[in-house]
XYZ file of C-alpha atoms in Angstrom:
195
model
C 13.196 -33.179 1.251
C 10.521 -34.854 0.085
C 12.132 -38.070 -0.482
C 13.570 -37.527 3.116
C 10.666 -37.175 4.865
C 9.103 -40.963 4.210
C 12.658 -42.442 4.709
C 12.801 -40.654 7.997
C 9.369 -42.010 9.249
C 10.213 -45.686 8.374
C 13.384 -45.372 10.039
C 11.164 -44.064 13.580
C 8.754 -46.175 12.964
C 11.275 -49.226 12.429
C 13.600 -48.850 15.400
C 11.263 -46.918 17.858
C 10.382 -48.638 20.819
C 7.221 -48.105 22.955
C 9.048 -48.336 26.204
C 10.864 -46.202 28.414
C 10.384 -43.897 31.811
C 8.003 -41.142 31.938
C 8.785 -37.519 32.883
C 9.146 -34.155 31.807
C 12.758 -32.437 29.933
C 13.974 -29.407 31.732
C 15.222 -27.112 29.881
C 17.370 -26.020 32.832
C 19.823 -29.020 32.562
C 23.709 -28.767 32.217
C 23.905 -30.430 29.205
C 22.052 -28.264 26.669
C 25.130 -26.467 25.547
C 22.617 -23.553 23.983
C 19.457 -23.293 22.203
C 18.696 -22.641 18.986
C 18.217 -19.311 17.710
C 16.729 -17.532 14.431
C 18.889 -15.828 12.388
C 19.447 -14.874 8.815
C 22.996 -14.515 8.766
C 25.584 -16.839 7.486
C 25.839 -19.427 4.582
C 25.288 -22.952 4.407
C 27.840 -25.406 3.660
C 25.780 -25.749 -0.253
C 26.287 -21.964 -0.686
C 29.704 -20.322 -3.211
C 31.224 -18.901 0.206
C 32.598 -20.742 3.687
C 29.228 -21.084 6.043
C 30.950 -19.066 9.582
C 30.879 -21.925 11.879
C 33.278 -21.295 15.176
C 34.645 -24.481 14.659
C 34.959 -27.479 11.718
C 34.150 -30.752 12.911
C 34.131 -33.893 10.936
C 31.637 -36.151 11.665
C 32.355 -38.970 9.268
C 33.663 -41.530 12.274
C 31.361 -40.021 14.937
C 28.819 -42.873 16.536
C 25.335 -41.098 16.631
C 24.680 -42.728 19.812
C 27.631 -40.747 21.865
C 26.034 -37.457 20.909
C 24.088 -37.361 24.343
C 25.051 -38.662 27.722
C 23.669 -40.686 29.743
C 22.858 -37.941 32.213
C 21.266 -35.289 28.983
C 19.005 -38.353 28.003
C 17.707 -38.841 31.286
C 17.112 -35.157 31.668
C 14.917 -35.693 28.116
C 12.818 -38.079 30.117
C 14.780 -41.147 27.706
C 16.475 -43.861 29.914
C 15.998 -46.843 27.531
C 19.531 -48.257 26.082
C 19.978 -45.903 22.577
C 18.755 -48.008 19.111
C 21.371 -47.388 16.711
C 20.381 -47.568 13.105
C 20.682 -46.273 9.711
C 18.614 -44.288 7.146
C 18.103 -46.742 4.306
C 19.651 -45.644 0.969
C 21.539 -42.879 2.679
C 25.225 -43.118 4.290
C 23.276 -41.788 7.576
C 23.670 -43.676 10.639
C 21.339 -42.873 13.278
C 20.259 -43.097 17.470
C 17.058 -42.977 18.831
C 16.099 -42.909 22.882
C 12.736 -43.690 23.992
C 10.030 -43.445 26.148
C 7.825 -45.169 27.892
C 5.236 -43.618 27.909
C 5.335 -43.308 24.153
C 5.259 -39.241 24.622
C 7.481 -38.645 22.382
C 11.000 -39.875 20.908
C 14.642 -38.274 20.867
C 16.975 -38.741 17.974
C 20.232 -37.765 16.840
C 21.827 -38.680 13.338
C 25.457 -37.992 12.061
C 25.485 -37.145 8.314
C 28.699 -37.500 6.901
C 28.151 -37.025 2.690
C 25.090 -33.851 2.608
C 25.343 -30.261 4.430
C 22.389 -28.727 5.546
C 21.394 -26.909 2.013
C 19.802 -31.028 1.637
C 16.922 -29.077 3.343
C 17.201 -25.091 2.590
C 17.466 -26.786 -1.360
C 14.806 -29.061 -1.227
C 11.270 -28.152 -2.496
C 10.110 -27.827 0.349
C 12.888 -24.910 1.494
C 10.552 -22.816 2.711
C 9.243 -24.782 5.596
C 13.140 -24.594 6.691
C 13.838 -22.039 9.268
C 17.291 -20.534 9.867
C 18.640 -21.081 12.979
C 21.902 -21.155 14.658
C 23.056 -23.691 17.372
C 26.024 -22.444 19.716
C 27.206 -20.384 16.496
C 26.575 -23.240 13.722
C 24.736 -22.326 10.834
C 21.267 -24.466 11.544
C 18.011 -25.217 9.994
C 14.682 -26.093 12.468
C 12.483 -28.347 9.865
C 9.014 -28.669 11.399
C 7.200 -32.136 10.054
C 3.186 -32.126 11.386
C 0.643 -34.448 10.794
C -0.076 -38.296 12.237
C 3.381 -38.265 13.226
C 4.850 -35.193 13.619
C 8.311 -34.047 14.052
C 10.590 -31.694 14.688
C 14.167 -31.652 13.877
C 17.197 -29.505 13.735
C 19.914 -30.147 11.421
C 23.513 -28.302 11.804
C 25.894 -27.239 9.720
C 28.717 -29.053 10.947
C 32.003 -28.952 8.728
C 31.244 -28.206 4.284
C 29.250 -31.207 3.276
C 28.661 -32.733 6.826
C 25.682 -32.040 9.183
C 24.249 -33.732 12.474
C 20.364 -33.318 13.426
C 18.806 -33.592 16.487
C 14.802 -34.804 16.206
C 12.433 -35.065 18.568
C 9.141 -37.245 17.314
C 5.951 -38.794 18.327
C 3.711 -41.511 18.236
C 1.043 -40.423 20.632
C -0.578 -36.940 20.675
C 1.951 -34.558 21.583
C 1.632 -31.067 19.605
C 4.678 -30.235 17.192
C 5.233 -26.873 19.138
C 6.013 -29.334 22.211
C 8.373 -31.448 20.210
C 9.501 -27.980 18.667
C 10.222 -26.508 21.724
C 12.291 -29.279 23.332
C 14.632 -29.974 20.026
C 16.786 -27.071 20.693
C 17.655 -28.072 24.019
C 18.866 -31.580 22.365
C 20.490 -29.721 19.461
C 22.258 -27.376 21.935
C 23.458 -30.810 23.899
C 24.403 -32.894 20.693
C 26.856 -29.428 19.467
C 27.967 -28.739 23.140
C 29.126 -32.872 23.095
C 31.050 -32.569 20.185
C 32.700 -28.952 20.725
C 34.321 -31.057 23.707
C 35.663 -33.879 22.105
């Protein structure tokens, strides 16, 4: 995870904009699908046996920026046009929705070629939590510091995963960002149980 972590930054830091509307996420919204939950059940896609997901999903093809709608990013307080983009050195492409008011960012990557144990078999595995997303094996990865960040990643299909990240430039406490990334989680999974 270590080598993640910088990667991750530059990419934020390289296609963030400072613009977009101000407001507040509800976490009352239709689009949430679910929140994240703790759990210590399950496997990962890394592990010998079949993580219990309640549905496979390949996410090779999938365009990171049609995991929210237009209506879920509004309701995270995001209504500038999605930056598409892509982790350098890593088959990741990514989609990041922005502020204005530089509170914070929202961010949604589909991983097609690493399952989640990239993070529960890192060196730094013990700063990821097990969680579970609308029954998907899950991982909550907090990230303090000058730019902290919180992101879950989910356990999508063996060797596939999607994360939802929320991120900030300005001053907003990780336990904010941490509380509103399993509302986009919970709307990136419900998204792609419907297609």
């Amino acid at each position: 995870m270590r080598r993640a972590v910088p990667i991750l930054a530059a990419v934020l830091v390289l296609t963030a904009c400072s613009q977009s509307t101000t407001g507040s996420p509800s976490g009352n919204g239709t689009g949430t699908g679910g929140a994240a939950t703790p759990t210590t059940a399950g496997s990962t896609s890394g592990s010998a046996r079949p993580a219990d997901r309640p549905k496979t999903i390949n996410v090779r093809d999938v365009d990171p920026c049609s995991l929210l709608t237009e209506a879920q990013r509004a309701e995270f307080g995001t209504d500038q046009p999605p930056q598409k983009g892509a982790v350098p050195g890593f088959d990741w492409a990514t989609c990041h929705y922005n502020r204005a008011d530089g509170k914070y960012l929202v961010g949604t990557t589909v991983i097609g070629t690493e399952g989640i144990d990239f993070y529960t078999g890192s060196a730094q595995a013990d700063q990821a939590e097990k969680v579970e997303v609308a029954g998907f094996p899950a991982v909550l990865v907090k990230e303090p510091g000058k730019l902290p960040k919180c992101t879950i990643a989910v356990d999508v299909s063996d060797g596939q995963m999607v994360d939802a990240n929320v991120s900030s430039f300005a001053d907003t406490p990780i336990e904010e960002l941490c509380r509103l990334v399993p509302q986009v989680a919970g709307a990136v999974v419900a998204n792609l149980m419907a297609k």
